[in-house]
Amino acid sequence: MLTVDVNGATLYYEEQGTGAPLILIHGGLASSAQWEPVVPELTDGFRVIRPDSRGHGRSTNPTRGLSYARIADDIAALIAALALQRPVVGGWSDGGQVTLEVGARHPGAAGGLIVGAAAPDFDAAGVREAHRALLGADQAGVPNATHLDAQLGEFAEEIKGLHPGGAEQWGRLVHQTAPMWLDYAGLTPDAVRAIQTPVLVLAGDRDELIPLDLSISLYRTLPNADLAVCPSLSHDGPTPERAPVLAGLIRDFARRHAEG
């Protein structure tokens, strides 16, 4: 079991393949397992490292708080702890948001950034209200677990199964995630423009949470960016059906910007 201690938490991570390091960060309420469909497509040429974000999966979170900035700081600490030389860092959904924060908070830590299904301004994008509806949160931001289960539908038990701590961990994670989603200040256009690291803005053309025009806007704001759109891909992200196409887009960018 691979773990590393960073910023007071113990992060669990999976590692497969050899070559230049490629860190993949999962979405909200998920775990490193989210990226499993694309891993076989990437291990020939890349050392694929998939951490469970603090509080998710097998990683601990003694601070009992979550934020995109804190998780980004964990990723920077992971890079240092594993002595990685400017790896390519990528993520989907919340993982994409964390990747943006890595670029803003830790310039120079990564050789390239892959920002999938993320937007720097939750209010303008309508993401905050979408999160509130998903959580069934009241005006104080307290989520309703029963409502969330209903919203997740047939995937509810599968998502809960990603967390070995069972119902206790799941309930704790939902309540820690709510303020991260509902109180996130976002990144200003100036902060986005200050990110000099090469970025691949990765979008799905069927994404119901981050419409394509938001990804195009982010691409146009970043000073050194590529844009890739995966056909027939929703906000679900790296599904087995779309894995070969998604992995091909990741591989192309990572090959051009890997330094390790």
PDB file of C-alpha atoms in Angstrom:
ATOM      1  CA  MET A   1       0.000   0.000   0.000  1.00  0.00           C
ATOM      2  CA  LEU A   2       1.635   3.227  -1.203  1.00  0.00           C
ATOM      3  CA  THR A   3       1.206   6.230   1.068  1.00  0.00           C
ATOM      4  CA  VAL A   4       2.916   9.546   1.685  1.00  0.00           C
ATOM      5  CA  ASP A   5       2.469  12.012   4.557  1.00  0.00           C
ATOM      6  CA  VAL A   6       1.743  15.565   3.407  1.00  0.00           C
ATOM      7  CA  ASN A   7       0.467  18.597   5.299  1.00  0.00           C
ATOM      8  CA  GLY A   8      -0.747  16.498   8.239  1.00  0.00           C
ATOM      9  CA  ALA A   9      -2.637  13.965   6.085  1.00  0.00           C
ATOM     10  CA  THR A  10      -1.651  10.529   4.837  1.00  0.00           C
ATOM     11  CA  LEU A  11      -2.364  10.222   1.135  1.00  0.00           C
ATOM     12  CA  TYR A  12      -2.862   6.839  -0.462  1.00  0.00           C
ATOM     13  CA  TYR A  13      -1.865   6.579  -4.106  1.00  0.00           C
ATOM     14  CA  GLU A  14      -1.733   4.051  -6.929  1.00  0.00           C
ATOM     15  CA  GLU A  15       1.237   3.888  -9.292  1.00  0.00           C
ATOM     16  CA  GLN A  16       1.515   2.026 -12.589  1.00  0.00           C
ATOM     17  CA  GLY A  17       3.802   2.177 -15.609  1.00  0.00           C
ATOM     18  CA  THR A  18       7.240   3.598 -16.296  1.00  0.00           C
ATOM     19  CA  GLY A  19       8.421   6.787 -17.892  1.00  0.00           C
ATOM     20  CA  ALA A  20       7.683  10.443 -17.316  1.00  0.00           C
ATOM     21  CA  PRO A  21       5.506  11.077 -14.246  1.00  0.00           C
ATOM     22  CA  LEU A  22       1.824  11.834 -14.822  1.00  0.00           C
ATOM     23  CA  ILE A  23      -0.389  12.655 -11.824  1.00  0.00           C
ATOM     24  CA  LEU A  24      -4.149  12.216 -12.266  1.00  0.00           C
ATOM     25  CA  ILE A  25      -6.548  13.745  -9.728  1.00  0.00           C
ATOM     26  CA  HIS A  26     -10.087  12.400  -9.348  1.00  0.00           C
ATOM     27  CA  GLY A  27     -13.371  14.265  -9.092  1.00  0.00           C
ATOM     28  CA  GLY A  28     -15.460  15.156  -6.056  1.00  0.00           C
ATOM     29  CA  LEU A  29     -16.805  12.401  -3.782  1.00  0.00           C
ATOM     30  CA  ALA A  30     -14.821   9.867  -5.844  1.00  0.00           C
ATOM     31  CA  SER A  31     -11.369   8.275  -5.530  1.00  0.00           C
ATOM     32  CA  SER A  32      -8.359   7.379  -7.641  1.00  0.00           C
ATOM     33  CA  ALA A  33     -10.452   4.518  -9.063  1.00  0.00           C
ATOM     34  CA  GLN A  34     -12.176   7.075 -11.306  1.00  0.00           C
ATOM     35  CA  TRP A  35      -9.132   7.031 -13.595  1.00  0.00           C
ATOM     36  CA  GLU A  36      -8.850   3.238 -13.883  1.00  0.00           C
ATOM     37  CA  PRO A  37     -10.367   3.069 -17.395  1.00  0.00           C
ATOM     38  CA  VAL A  38      -7.571   5.201 -18.909  1.00  0.00           C
ATOM     39  CA  VAL A  39      -4.603   3.748 -17.004  1.00  0.00           C
ATOM     40  CA  PRO A  40      -3.936   0.796 -19.366  1.00  0.00           C
ATOM     41  CA  GLU A  41      -3.783   3.298 -22.236  1.00  0.00           C
ATOM     42  CA  LEU A  42      -1.100   5.397 -20.523  1.00  0.00           C
ATOM     43  CA  THR A  43       1.289   3.069 -18.702  1.00  0.00           C
ATOM     44  CA  ASP A  44       3.403   2.470 -21.814  1.00  0.00           C
ATOM     45  CA  GLY A  45       5.460   5.636 -21.572  1.00  0.00           C
ATOM     46  CA  PHE A  46       4.212   7.192 -18.352  1.00  0.00           C
ATOM     47  CA  ARG A  47       4.557   6.580 -14.638  1.00  0.00           C
ATOM     48  CA  VAL A  48       0.908   7.128 -13.778  1.00  0.00           C
ATOM     49  CA  ILE A  49       0.364   8.281 -10.186  1.00  0.00           C
ATOM     50  CA  ARG A  50      -3.220   8.483  -8.878  1.00  0.00           C
ATOM     51  CA  PRO A  51      -3.697   9.824  -5.341  1.00  0.00           C
ATOM     52  CA  ASP A  52      -6.854   9.685  -3.287  1.00  0.00           C
ATOM     53  CA  SER A  53      -7.458  13.293  -2.257  1.00  0.00           C
ATOM     54  CA  ARG A  54      -7.502  13.886   1.504  1.00  0.00           C
ATOM     55  CA  GLY A  55     -10.613  12.452   3.105  1.00  0.00           C
ATOM     56  CA  HIS A  56     -11.418  10.431  -0.028  1.00  0.00           C
ATOM     57  CA  GLY A  57     -10.817   6.730  -0.563  1.00  0.00           C
ATOM     58  CA  ARG A  58      -7.963   5.507   1.614  1.00  0.00           C
ATOM     59  CA  SER A  59      -6.502   8.940   2.417  1.00  0.00           C
ATOM     60  CA  THR A  60      -6.915  10.565   5.817  1.00  0.00           C
ATOM     61  CA  ASN A  61      -7.998  14.097   6.657  1.00  0.00           C
ATOM     62  CA  PRO A  62      -7.221  14.935  10.285  1.00  0.00           C
ATOM     63  CA  THR A  63      -8.015  18.627   9.732  1.00  0.00           C
ATOM     64  CA  ARG A  64     -11.663  17.737   8.956  1.00  0.00           C
ATOM     65  CA  GLY A  65     -11.742  20.485   6.314  1.00  0.00           C
ATOM     66  CA  LEU A  66     -11.575  20.432   2.534  1.00  0.00           C
ATOM     67  CA  SER A  67     -10.767  23.087  -0.028  1.00  0.00           C
ATOM     68  CA  TYR A  68      -9.412  23.135  -3.545  1.00  0.00           C
ATOM     69  CA  ALA A  69      -6.423  25.141  -2.333  1.00  0.00           C
ATOM     70  CA  ARG A  70      -5.630  22.634   0.410  1.00  0.00           C
ATOM     71  CA  ILE A  71      -5.816  19.688  -1.978  1.00  0.00           C
ATOM     72  CA  ALA A  72      -3.623  21.591  -4.456  1.00  0.00           C
ATOM     73  CA  ASP A  73      -1.080  22.135  -1.678  1.00  0.00           C
ATOM     74  CA  ASP A  74      -1.217  18.379  -1.009  1.00  0.00           C
ATOM     75  CA  ILE A  75      -0.424  17.677  -4.669  1.00  0.00           C
ATOM     76  CA  ALA A  76       2.547  20.043  -4.562  1.00  0.00           C
ATOM     77  CA  ALA A  77       3.753  18.307  -1.386  1.00  0.00           C
ATOM     78  CA  LEU A  78       3.268  14.904  -3.058  1.00  0.00           C
ATOM     79  CA  ILE A  79       5.427  16.040  -5.974  1.00  0.00           C
ATOM     80  CA  ALA A  80       8.159  17.090  -3.544  1.00  0.00           C
ATOM     81  CA  ALA A  81       7.888  13.959  -1.386  1.00  0.00           C
ATOM     82  CA  LEU A  82       8.237  11.663  -4.417  1.00  0.00           C
ATOM     83  CA  ALA A  83      11.055  13.840  -5.829  1.00  0.00           C
ATOM     84  CA  LEU A  84       9.241  14.232  -9.142  1.00  0.00           C
ATOM     85  CA  GLN A  85      10.727  16.641 -11.650  1.00  0.00           C
ATOM     86  CA  ARG A  86       7.956  18.880 -13.001  1.00  0.00           C
ATOM     87  CA  PRO A  87       5.413  16.125 -13.726  1.00  0.00           C
ATOM     88  CA  VAL A  88       2.355  16.656 -15.843  1.00  0.00           C
ATOM     89  CA  VAL A  89      -0.598  17.091 -13.468  1.00  0.00           C
ATOM     90  CA  GLY A  90      -4.161  16.579 -14.601  1.00  0.00           C
ATOM     91  CA  GLY A  91      -7.631  16.215 -13.182  1.00  0.00           C
ATOM     92  CA  TRP A  92     -11.312  15.929 -14.018  1.00  0.00           C
ATOM     93  CA  SER A  93     -14.147  17.951 -12.432  1.00  0.00           C
ATOM     94  CA  ASP A  94     -12.991  18.719  -8.867  1.00  0.00           C
ATOM     95  CA  GLY A  95      -9.650  17.272  -9.956  1.00  0.00           C
ATOM     96  CA  GLY A  96      -9.544  19.823 -12.768  1.00  0.00           C
ATOM     97  CA  GLN A  97     -10.324  22.573 -10.266  1.00  0.00           C
ATOM     98  CA  VAL A  98      -7.470  21.371  -8.070  1.00  0.00           C
ATOM     99  CA  THR A  99      -5.183  21.361 -11.114  1.00  0.00           C
ATOM    100  CA  LEU A 100      -6.058  25.008 -11.821  1.00  0.00           C
ATOM    101  CA  GLU A 101      -5.192  25.820  -8.210  1.00  0.00           C
ATOM    102  CA  VAL A 102      -1.858  23.985  -8.565  1.00  0.00           C
ATOM    103  CA  GLY A 103      -1.072  26.234 -11.511  1.00  0.00           C
ATOM    104  CA  ALA A 104      -2.039  29.383  -9.598  1.00  0.00           C
ATOM    105  CA  ARG A 105      -0.528  28.499  -6.207  1.00  0.00           C
ATOM    106  CA  HIS A 106       2.550  26.494  -7.208  1.00  0.00           C
ATOM    107  CA  PRO A 107       4.016  27.900 -10.424  1.00  0.00           C
ATOM    108  CA  GLY A 108       6.867  25.744 -11.632  1.00  0.00           C
ATOM    109  CA  ALA A 109       5.770  22.616  -9.770  1.00  0.00           C
ATOM    110  CA  ALA A 110       4.374  21.001 -12.937  1.00  0.00           C
ATOM    111  CA  GLY A 111       5.654  20.817 -16.483  1.00  0.00           C
ATOM    112  CA  GLY A 112       2.108  20.818 -17.812  1.00  0.00           C
ATOM    113  CA  LEU A 113      -1.456  20.961 -16.494  1.00  0.00           C
ATOM    114  CA  ILE A 114      -4.543  19.134 -17.773  1.00  0.00           C
ATOM    115  CA  VAL A 115      -7.697  20.913 -16.620  1.00  0.00           C
ATOM    116  CA  GLY A 116     -10.723  18.761 -17.331  1.00  0.00           C
ATOM    117  CA  ALA A 117     -14.346  19.845 -16.795  1.00  0.00           C
ATOM    118  CA  ALA A 118     -13.545  22.826 -14.557  1.00  0.00           C
ATOM    119  CA  ALA A 119     -14.314  26.547 -14.469  1.00  0.00           C
ATOM    120  CA  PRO A 120     -12.613  29.299 -12.449  1.00  0.00           C
ATOM    121  CA  ASP A 121     -15.813  31.203 -11.563  1.00  0.00           C
ATOM    122  CA  PHE A 122     -18.504  29.009  -9.987  1.00  0.00           C
ATOM    123  CA  ASP A 123     -21.095  31.781  -9.839  1.00  0.00           C
ATOM    124  CA  ALA A 124     -20.827  32.920 -13.457  1.00  0.00           C
ATOM    125  CA  ALA A 125     -20.742  29.313 -14.625  1.00  0.00           C
ATOM    126  CA  GLY A 126     -23.784  28.296 -12.569  1.00  0.00           C
ATOM    127  CA  VAL A 127     -21.719  25.579 -10.913  1.00  0.00           C
ATOM    128  CA  ARG A 128     -22.452  26.726  -7.381  1.00  0.00           C
ATOM    129  CA  GLU A 129     -26.201  26.433  -7.772  1.00  0.00           C
ATOM    130  CA  ALA A 130     -25.801  23.078  -9.506  1.00  0.00           C
ATOM    131  CA  HIS A 131     -23.784  21.848  -6.529  1.00  0.00           C
ATOM    132  CA  ARG A 132     -26.363  23.204  -4.090  1.00  0.00           C
ATOM    133  CA  ALA A 133     -29.106  21.354  -5.937  1.00  0.00           C
ATOM    134  CA  LEU A 134     -27.082  18.129  -6.035  1.00  0.00           C
ATOM    135  CA  LEU A 135     -26.432  18.302  -2.300  1.00  0.00           C
ATOM    136  CA  GLY A 136     -29.965  19.389  -1.421  1.00  0.00           C
ATOM    137  CA  ALA A 137     -28.223  21.966   0.783  1.00  0.00           C
ATOM    138  CA  ASP A 138     -30.198  24.393   2.902  1.00  0.00           C
ATOM    139  CA  GLN A 139     -29.389  28.105   3.130  1.00  0.00           C
ATOM    140  CA  ALA A 140     -26.724  27.353   5.733  1.00  0.00           C
ATOM    141  CA  GLY A 141     -25.023  24.990   3.301  1.00  0.00           C
ATOM    142  CA  VAL A 142     -25.898  21.814   5.205  1.00  0.00           C
ATOM    143  CA  PRO A 143     -26.300  18.918   2.744  1.00  0.00           C
ATOM    144  CA  ASN A 144     -29.123  16.409   2.785  1.00  0.00           C
ATOM    145  CA  ALA A 145     -27.649  12.913   2.457  1.00  0.00           C
ATOM    146  CA  THR A 146     -30.944  11.303   1.424  1.00  0.00           C
ATOM    147  CA  HIS A 147     -31.401  13.895  -1.312  1.00  0.00           C
ATOM    148  CA  LEU A 148     -27.834  13.330  -2.507  1.00  0.00           C
ATOM    149  CA  ASP A 149     -28.380   9.582  -2.719  1.00  0.00           C
ATOM    150  CA  ALA A 150     -31.464  10.177  -4.845  1.00  0.00           C
ATOM    151  CA  GLN A 151     -29.592  12.566  -7.118  1.00  0.00           C
ATOM    152  CA  LEU A 152     -26.747  10.083  -7.608  1.00  0.00           C
ATOM    153  CA  GLY A 153     -29.329   7.460  -8.502  1.00  0.00           C
ATOM    154  CA  GLU A 154     -28.059   4.047  -9.546  1.00  0.00           C
ATOM    155  CA  PHE A 155     -24.454   5.130  -8.984  1.00  0.00           C
ATOM    156  CA  ALA A 156     -24.924   6.021  -5.311  1.00  0.00           C
ATOM    157  CA  GLU A 157     -23.792   2.697  -3.851  1.00  0.00           C
ATOM    158  CA  GLU A 158     -20.950   2.407  -6.365  1.00  0.00           C
ATOM    159  CA  ILE A 159     -19.608   5.830  -5.372  1.00  0.00           C
ATOM    160  CA  LYS A 160     -19.964   5.065  -1.664  1.00  0.00           C
ATOM    161  CA  GLY A 161     -18.089   1.821  -2.263  1.00  0.00           C
ATOM    162  CA  LEU A 162     -14.987   3.797  -3.243  1.00  0.00           C
ATOM    163  CA  HIS A 163     -14.541   4.743   0.416  1.00  0.00           C
ATOM    164  CA  PRO A 164     -13.495   1.869   2.705  1.00  0.00           C
ATOM    165  CA  GLY A 165     -14.590   3.764   5.821  1.00  0.00           C
ATOM    166  CA  GLY A 166     -18.195   2.948   4.977  1.00  0.00           C
ATOM    167  CA  ALA A 167     -21.197   5.077   5.940  1.00  0.00           C
ATOM    168  CA  GLU A 168     -19.242   7.050   8.548  1.00  0.00           C
ATOM    169  CA  GLN A 169     -16.576   8.137   6.060  1.00  0.00           C
ATOM    170  CA  TRP A 170     -19.169   8.841   3.392  1.00  0.00           C
ATOM    171  CA  GLY A 171     -21.235  11.081   5.650  1.00  0.00           C
ATOM    172  CA  ARG A 172     -18.152  12.936   6.820  1.00  0.00           C
ATOM    173  CA  LEU A 173     -16.933  13.409   3.251  1.00  0.00           C
ATOM    174  CA  VAL A 174     -20.262  14.806   2.062  1.00  0.00           C
ATOM    175  CA  HIS A 175     -20.337  17.362   4.889  1.00  0.00           C
ATOM    176  CA  GLN A 176     -16.707  18.373   4.255  1.00  0.00           C
ATOM    177  CA  THR A 177     -17.307  18.679   0.516  1.00  0.00           C
ATOM    178  CA  ALA A 178     -20.351  20.947   0.842  1.00  0.00           C
ATOM    179  CA  PRO A 179     -18.461  24.095   1.936  1.00  0.00           C
ATOM    180  CA  MET A 180     -15.728  23.406  -0.630  1.00  0.00           C
ATOM    181  CA  TRP A 181     -18.361  23.490  -3.361  1.00  0.00           C
ATOM    182  CA  LEU A 182     -20.561  26.233  -1.952  1.00  0.00           C
ATOM    183  CA  ASP A 183     -17.965  28.686  -0.578  1.00  0.00           C
ATOM    184  CA  TYR A 184     -15.211  28.464  -3.193  1.00  0.00           C
ATOM    185  CA  ALA A 185     -14.112  31.992  -4.127  1.00  0.00           C
ATOM    186  CA  GLY A 186     -12.720  30.857  -7.461  1.00  0.00           C
ATOM    187  CA  LEU A 187      -9.916  32.391  -9.489  1.00  0.00           C
ATOM    188  CA  THR A 188     -10.096  35.866 -10.995  1.00  0.00           C
ATOM    189  CA  PRO A 189      -9.325  36.391 -14.690  1.00  0.00           C
ATOM    190  CA  ASP A 190      -6.024  37.993 -13.659  1.00  0.00           C
ATOM    191  CA  ALA A 191      -5.113  34.932 -11.580  1.00  0.00           C
ATOM    192  CA  VAL A 192      -5.916  32.660 -14.530  1.00  0.00           C
ATOM    193  CA  ARG A 193      -3.884  34.835 -16.905  1.00  0.00           C
ATOM    194  CA  ALA A 194      -0.934  34.618 -14.502  1.00  0.00           C
ATOM    195  CA  ILE A 195      -0.671  30.831 -14.987  1.00  0.00           C
ATOM    196  CA  GLN A 196       2.312  30.472 -17.322  1.00  0.00           C
ATOM    197  CA  THR A 197       2.510  26.661 -17.244  1.00  0.00           C
ATOM    198  CA  PRO A 198       1.254  25.010 -20.460  1.00  0.00           C
ATOM    199  CA  VAL A 199      -2.360  23.895 -19.962  1.00  0.00           C
ATOM    200  CA  LEU A 200      -4.585  21.475 -21.814  1.00  0.00           C
ATOM    201  CA  VAL A 201      -8.202  22.527 -21.303  1.00  0.00           C
ATOM    202  CA  LEU A 202     -10.046  19.236 -21.677  1.00  0.00           C
ATOM    203  CA  ALA A 203     -13.798  19.206 -22.273  1.00  0.00           C
ATOM    204  CA  GLY A 204     -16.569  16.750 -23.004  1.00  0.00           C
ATOM    205  CA  ASP A 205     -19.044  17.815 -25.669  1.00  0.00           C
ATOM    206  CA  ARG A 206     -21.945  16.371 -23.619  1.00  0.00           C
ATOM    207  CA  ASP A 207     -20.909  17.850 -20.254  1.00  0.00           C
ATOM    208  CA  GLU A 208     -24.080  18.916 -18.462  1.00  0.00           C
ATOM    209  CA  LEU A 209     -22.259  20.793 -15.648  1.00  0.00           C
ATOM    210  CA  ILE A 210     -19.468  22.583 -17.550  1.00  0.00           C
ATOM    211  CA  PRO A 211     -20.840  23.513 -20.987  1.00  0.00           C
ATOM    212  CA  LEU A 212     -18.378  23.737 -23.837  1.00  0.00           C
ATOM    213  CA  ASP A 213     -18.485  27.537 -23.999  1.00  0.00           C
ATOM    214  CA  LEU A 214     -17.059  27.711 -20.452  1.00  0.00           C
ATOM    215  CA  SER A 215     -14.110  25.533 -21.451  1.00  0.00           C
ATOM    216  CA  ILE A 216     -13.536  27.694 -24.528  1.00  0.00           C
ATOM    217  CA  SER A 217     -13.599  30.818 -22.337  1.00  0.00           C
ATOM    218  CA  LEU A 218     -11.017  29.298 -19.982  1.00  0.00           C
ATOM    219  CA  TYR A 219      -8.854  28.306 -22.959  1.00  0.00           C
ATOM    220  CA  ARG A 220      -8.961  31.875 -24.280  1.00  0.00           C
ATOM    221  CA  THR A 221      -8.073  33.374 -20.890  1.00  0.00           C
ATOM    222  CA  LEU A 222      -5.052  31.180 -20.227  1.00  0.00           C
ATOM    223  CA  PRO A 223      -1.866  32.538 -21.875  1.00  0.00           C
ATOM    224  CA  ASN A 224      -0.394  29.161 -22.887  1.00  0.00           C
ATOM    225  CA  ALA A 225      -3.190  26.694 -23.530  1.00  0.00           C
ATOM    226  CA  ASP A 226      -4.428  23.995 -25.877  1.00  0.00           C
ATOM    227  CA  LEU A 227      -8.086  22.985 -26.157  1.00  0.00           C
ATOM    228  CA  ALA A 228      -9.277  19.409 -26.641  1.00  0.00           C
ATOM    229  CA  VAL A 229     -12.900  18.264 -26.860  1.00  0.00           C
ATOM    230  CA  CYS A 230     -13.693  14.595 -26.362  1.00  0.00           C
ATOM    231  CA  PRO A 231     -16.767  13.546 -28.364  1.00  0.00           C
ATOM    232  CA  SER A 232     -19.698  11.841 -26.647  1.00  0.00           C
ATOM    233  CA  LEU A 233     -18.270  12.567 -23.192  1.00  0.00           C
ATOM    234  CA  SER A 234     -20.431  13.820 -20.303  1.00  0.00           C
ATOM    235  CA  HIS A 235     -19.388  15.098 -16.878  1.00  0.00           C
ATOM    236  CA  ASP A 236     -18.997  11.443 -15.857  1.00  0.00           C
ATOM    237  CA  GLY A 237     -15.480  11.753 -17.265  1.00  0.00           C
ATOM    238  CA  PRO A 238     -13.177   8.792 -17.952  1.00  0.00           C
ATOM    239  CA  THR A 239     -15.693   6.036 -18.677  1.00  0.00           C
ATOM    240  CA  PRO A 240     -14.548   2.753 -20.233  1.00  0.00           C
ATOM    241  CA  GLU A 241     -16.350   3.640 -23.468  1.00  0.00           C
ATOM    242  CA  ARG A 242     -14.518   6.945 -23.890  1.00  0.00           C
ATOM    243  CA  ALA A 243     -11.209   5.894 -22.301  1.00  0.00           C
ATOM    244  CA  PRO A 244      -9.205   5.322 -25.520  1.00  0.00           C
ATOM    245  CA  VAL A 245     -10.092   8.754 -26.944  1.00  0.00           C
ATOM    246  CA  LEU A 246      -9.601  10.537 -23.626  1.00  0.00           C
ATOM    247  CA  ALA A 247      -6.279   8.777 -23.026  1.00  0.00           C
ATOM    248  CA  GLY A 248      -5.103   9.716 -26.509  1.00  0.00           C
ATOM    249  CA  LEU A 249      -5.709  13.404 -25.819  1.00  0.00           C
ATOM    250  CA  ILE A 250      -3.911  13.154 -22.469  1.00  0.00           C
ATOM    251  CA  ARG A 251      -1.013  11.225 -23.989  1.00  0.00           C
ATOM    252  CA  ASP A 252      -0.495  13.747 -26.787  1.00  0.00           C
ATOM    253  CA  PHE A 253      -0.268  16.682 -24.375  1.00  0.00           C
ATOM    254  CA  ALA A 254       1.771  14.851 -21.749  1.00  0.00           C
ATOM    255  CA  ARG A 255       4.340  13.695 -24.296  1.00  0.00           C
ATOM    256  CA  ARG A 256       4.899  17.290 -25.379  1.00  0.00           C
ATOM    257  CA  HIS A 257       5.268  18.683 -21.872  1.00  0.00           C
ATOM    258  CA  ALA A 258       6.699  15.893 -19.710  1.00  0.00           C
ATOM    259  CA  GLU A 259      10.120  16.726 -18.305  1.00  0.00           C
ATOM    260  CA  GLY A 260      10.853  13.785 -15.986  1.00  0.00           C
TER     261      GLY A 260
END
